[in-house]
Structures are given as C-alpha cells and as structure tokens.
mmCIF file of C-alpha atoms in Angstrom:
data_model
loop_
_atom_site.group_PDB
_atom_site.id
_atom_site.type_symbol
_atom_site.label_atom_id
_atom_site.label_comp_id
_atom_site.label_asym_id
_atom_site.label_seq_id
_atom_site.Cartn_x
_atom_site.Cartn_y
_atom_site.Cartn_z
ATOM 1 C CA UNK L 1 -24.098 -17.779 -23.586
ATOM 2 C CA UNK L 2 -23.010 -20.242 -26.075
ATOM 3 C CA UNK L 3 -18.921 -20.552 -25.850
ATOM 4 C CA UNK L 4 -16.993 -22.649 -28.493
ATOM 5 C CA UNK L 5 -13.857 -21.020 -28.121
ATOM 6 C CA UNK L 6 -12.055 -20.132 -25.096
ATOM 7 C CA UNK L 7 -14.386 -21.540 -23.138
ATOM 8 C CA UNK L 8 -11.832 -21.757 -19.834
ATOM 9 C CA UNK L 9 -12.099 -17.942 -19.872
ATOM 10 C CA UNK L 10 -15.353 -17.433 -20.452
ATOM 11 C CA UNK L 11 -15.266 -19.900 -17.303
ATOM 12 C CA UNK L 12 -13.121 -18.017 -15.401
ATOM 13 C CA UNK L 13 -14.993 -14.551 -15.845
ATOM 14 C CA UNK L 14 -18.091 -15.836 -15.562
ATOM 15 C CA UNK L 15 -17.153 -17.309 -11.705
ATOM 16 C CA UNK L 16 -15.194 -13.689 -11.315
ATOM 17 C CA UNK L 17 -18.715 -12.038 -11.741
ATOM 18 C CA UNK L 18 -20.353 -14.097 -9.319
ATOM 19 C CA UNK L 19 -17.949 -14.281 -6.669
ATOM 20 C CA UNK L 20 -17.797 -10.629 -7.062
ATOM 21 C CA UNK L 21 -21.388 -9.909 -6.722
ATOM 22 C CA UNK L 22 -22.483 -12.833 -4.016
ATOM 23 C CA UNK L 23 -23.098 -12.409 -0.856
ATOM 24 C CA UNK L 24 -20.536 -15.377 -0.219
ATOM 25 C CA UNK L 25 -17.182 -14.341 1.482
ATOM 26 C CA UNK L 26 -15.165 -16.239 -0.881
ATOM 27 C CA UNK L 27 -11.513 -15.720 -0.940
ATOM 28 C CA UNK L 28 -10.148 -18.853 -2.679
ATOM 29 C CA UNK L 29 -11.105 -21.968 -4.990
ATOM 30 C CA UNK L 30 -9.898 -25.086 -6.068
ATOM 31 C CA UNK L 31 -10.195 -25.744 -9.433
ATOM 32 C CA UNK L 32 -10.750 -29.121 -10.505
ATOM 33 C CA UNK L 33 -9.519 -30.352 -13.816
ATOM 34 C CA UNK L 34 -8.723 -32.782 -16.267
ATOM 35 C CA UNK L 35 -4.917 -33.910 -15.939
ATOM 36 C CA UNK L 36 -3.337 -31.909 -18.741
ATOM 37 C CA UNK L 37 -5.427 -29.417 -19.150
ATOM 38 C CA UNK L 38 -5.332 -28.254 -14.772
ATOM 39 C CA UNK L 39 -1.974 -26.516 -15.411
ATOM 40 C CA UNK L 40 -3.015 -24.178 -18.458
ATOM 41 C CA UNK L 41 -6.436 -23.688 -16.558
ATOM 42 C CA UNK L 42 -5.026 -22.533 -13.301
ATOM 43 C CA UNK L 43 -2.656 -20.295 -14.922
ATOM 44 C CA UNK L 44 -5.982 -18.565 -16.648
ATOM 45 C CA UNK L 45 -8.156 -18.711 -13.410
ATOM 46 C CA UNK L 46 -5.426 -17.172 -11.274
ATOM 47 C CA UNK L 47 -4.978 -14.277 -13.892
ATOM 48 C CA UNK L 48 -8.852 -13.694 -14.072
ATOM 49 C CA UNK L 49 -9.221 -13.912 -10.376
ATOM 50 C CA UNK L 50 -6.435 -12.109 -9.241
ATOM 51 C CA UNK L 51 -5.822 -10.477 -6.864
ATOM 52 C CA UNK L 52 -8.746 -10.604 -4.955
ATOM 53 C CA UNK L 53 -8.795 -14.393 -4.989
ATOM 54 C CA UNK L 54 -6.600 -17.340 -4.364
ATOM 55 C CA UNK L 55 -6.816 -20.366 -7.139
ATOM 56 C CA UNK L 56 -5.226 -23.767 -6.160
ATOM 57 C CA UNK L 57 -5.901 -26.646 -8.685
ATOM 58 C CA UNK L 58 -6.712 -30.435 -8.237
ATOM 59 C CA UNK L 59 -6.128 -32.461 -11.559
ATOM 60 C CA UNK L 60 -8.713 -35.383 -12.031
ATOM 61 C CA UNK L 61 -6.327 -38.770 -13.677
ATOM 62 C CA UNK L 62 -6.846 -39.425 -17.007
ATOM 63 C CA UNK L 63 -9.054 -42.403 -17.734
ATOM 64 C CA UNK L 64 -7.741 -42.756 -21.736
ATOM 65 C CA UNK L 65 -4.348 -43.632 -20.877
ATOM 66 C CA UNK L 66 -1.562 -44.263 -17.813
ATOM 67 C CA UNK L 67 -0.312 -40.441 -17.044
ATOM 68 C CA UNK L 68 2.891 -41.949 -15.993
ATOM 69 C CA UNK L 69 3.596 -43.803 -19.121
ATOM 70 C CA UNK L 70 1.693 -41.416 -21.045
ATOM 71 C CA UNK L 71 4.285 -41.678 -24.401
ATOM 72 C CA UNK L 72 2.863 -45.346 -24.968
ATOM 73 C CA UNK L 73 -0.375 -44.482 -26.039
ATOM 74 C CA UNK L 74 -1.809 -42.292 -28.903
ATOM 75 C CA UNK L 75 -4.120 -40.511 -26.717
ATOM 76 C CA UNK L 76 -1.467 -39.655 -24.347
ATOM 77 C CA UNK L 77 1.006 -38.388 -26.813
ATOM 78 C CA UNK L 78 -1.871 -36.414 -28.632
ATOM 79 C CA UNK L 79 -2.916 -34.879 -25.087
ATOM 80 C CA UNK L 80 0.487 -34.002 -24.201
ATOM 81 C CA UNK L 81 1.170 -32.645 -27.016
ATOM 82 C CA UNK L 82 -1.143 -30.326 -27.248
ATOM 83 C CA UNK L 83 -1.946 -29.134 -24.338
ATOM 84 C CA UNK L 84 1.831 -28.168 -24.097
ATOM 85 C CA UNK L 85 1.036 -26.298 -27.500
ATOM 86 C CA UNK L 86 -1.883 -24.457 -25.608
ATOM 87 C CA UNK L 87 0.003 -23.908 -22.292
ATOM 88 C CA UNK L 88 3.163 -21.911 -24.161
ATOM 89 C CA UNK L 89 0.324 -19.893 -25.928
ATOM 90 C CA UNK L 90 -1.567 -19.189 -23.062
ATOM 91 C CA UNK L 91 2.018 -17.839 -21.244
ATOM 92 C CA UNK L 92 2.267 -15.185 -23.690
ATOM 93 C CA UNK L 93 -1.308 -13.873 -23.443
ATOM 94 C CA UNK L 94 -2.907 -11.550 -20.633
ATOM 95 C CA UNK L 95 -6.118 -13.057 -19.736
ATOM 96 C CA UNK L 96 -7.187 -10.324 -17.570
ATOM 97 C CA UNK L 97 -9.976 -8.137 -19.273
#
C-alpha cells in the first residue's frame, strides 16, 4: 500500500506479518538506519516485534554533514532537531496494534 505517514510502522508491521507467517525461523533483526532517525526506529521496531523477536539497530553515517560536529551545519542542526522532536513523541505513543 501507499504509506505517506508513519511509514516506519507501516514498516515494522508489515516485516511482523511476514516473519510471522514464513517458514523462516527468525528470532532477531538488525535494523539498518539512517543516523538520527536508527534510535526512534528501533524503539518502534522493538515495540511492533516484541516479544517474539529481538531488534538490534546499525545506524548508516550521515553523508550531509559531520555527525560529530553536527551543530556546524544547517542540515545537522535541522536533523537533530527534529528527529529529537519525533523521538520524545514516539516515547509517549504505544506502537503495538
């Protein structure tokens, strides 16, 4: 289906389905993200999945700015920033449906 909002939970149930109807003996993944964004992602992945499976989470280095210096560039303050925004919010909501 066509997702324009909350598309890392449509992500998330949509892998829940699958692992739960394969044939695969799946009991963890890695999720692989963009910097920023891998914290607020695992936190809806492990939610979703839980408790029958395990989420761990790589985060892929940002190409648009330094992630250590991240304050000196627009992009990095504007990435920061809101994915901090996003994180909070997605504390305070249950993800599992």
């Amino acid at each position: 289906p066509d997702v324009n909002v909350n598309r890392t939970l449509a992500s998330a149930q949509a892998l829940r389905e699958w692992l739960l109807t394969s044939d695969e003996s799946i009991k963890s993944i890695n999720l692989y993200s963009f910097d920023v964004h891998t914290r607020r992602s695992w936190l809806i992945f492990k939610q979703v999945l839980a408790p029958e499976f395990k989420v761990g989470a790589i985060a892929a280095n940002s190409l648009d700015y330094e992630p250590k210096q991240w304050w000196v560039s627009s992009q990095g303050v504007r990435s920061i920033m809101s994915e901090t925004i996003a994180y909070i919010y997605a504390q305070v909501v249950s993800w599992k449906v």
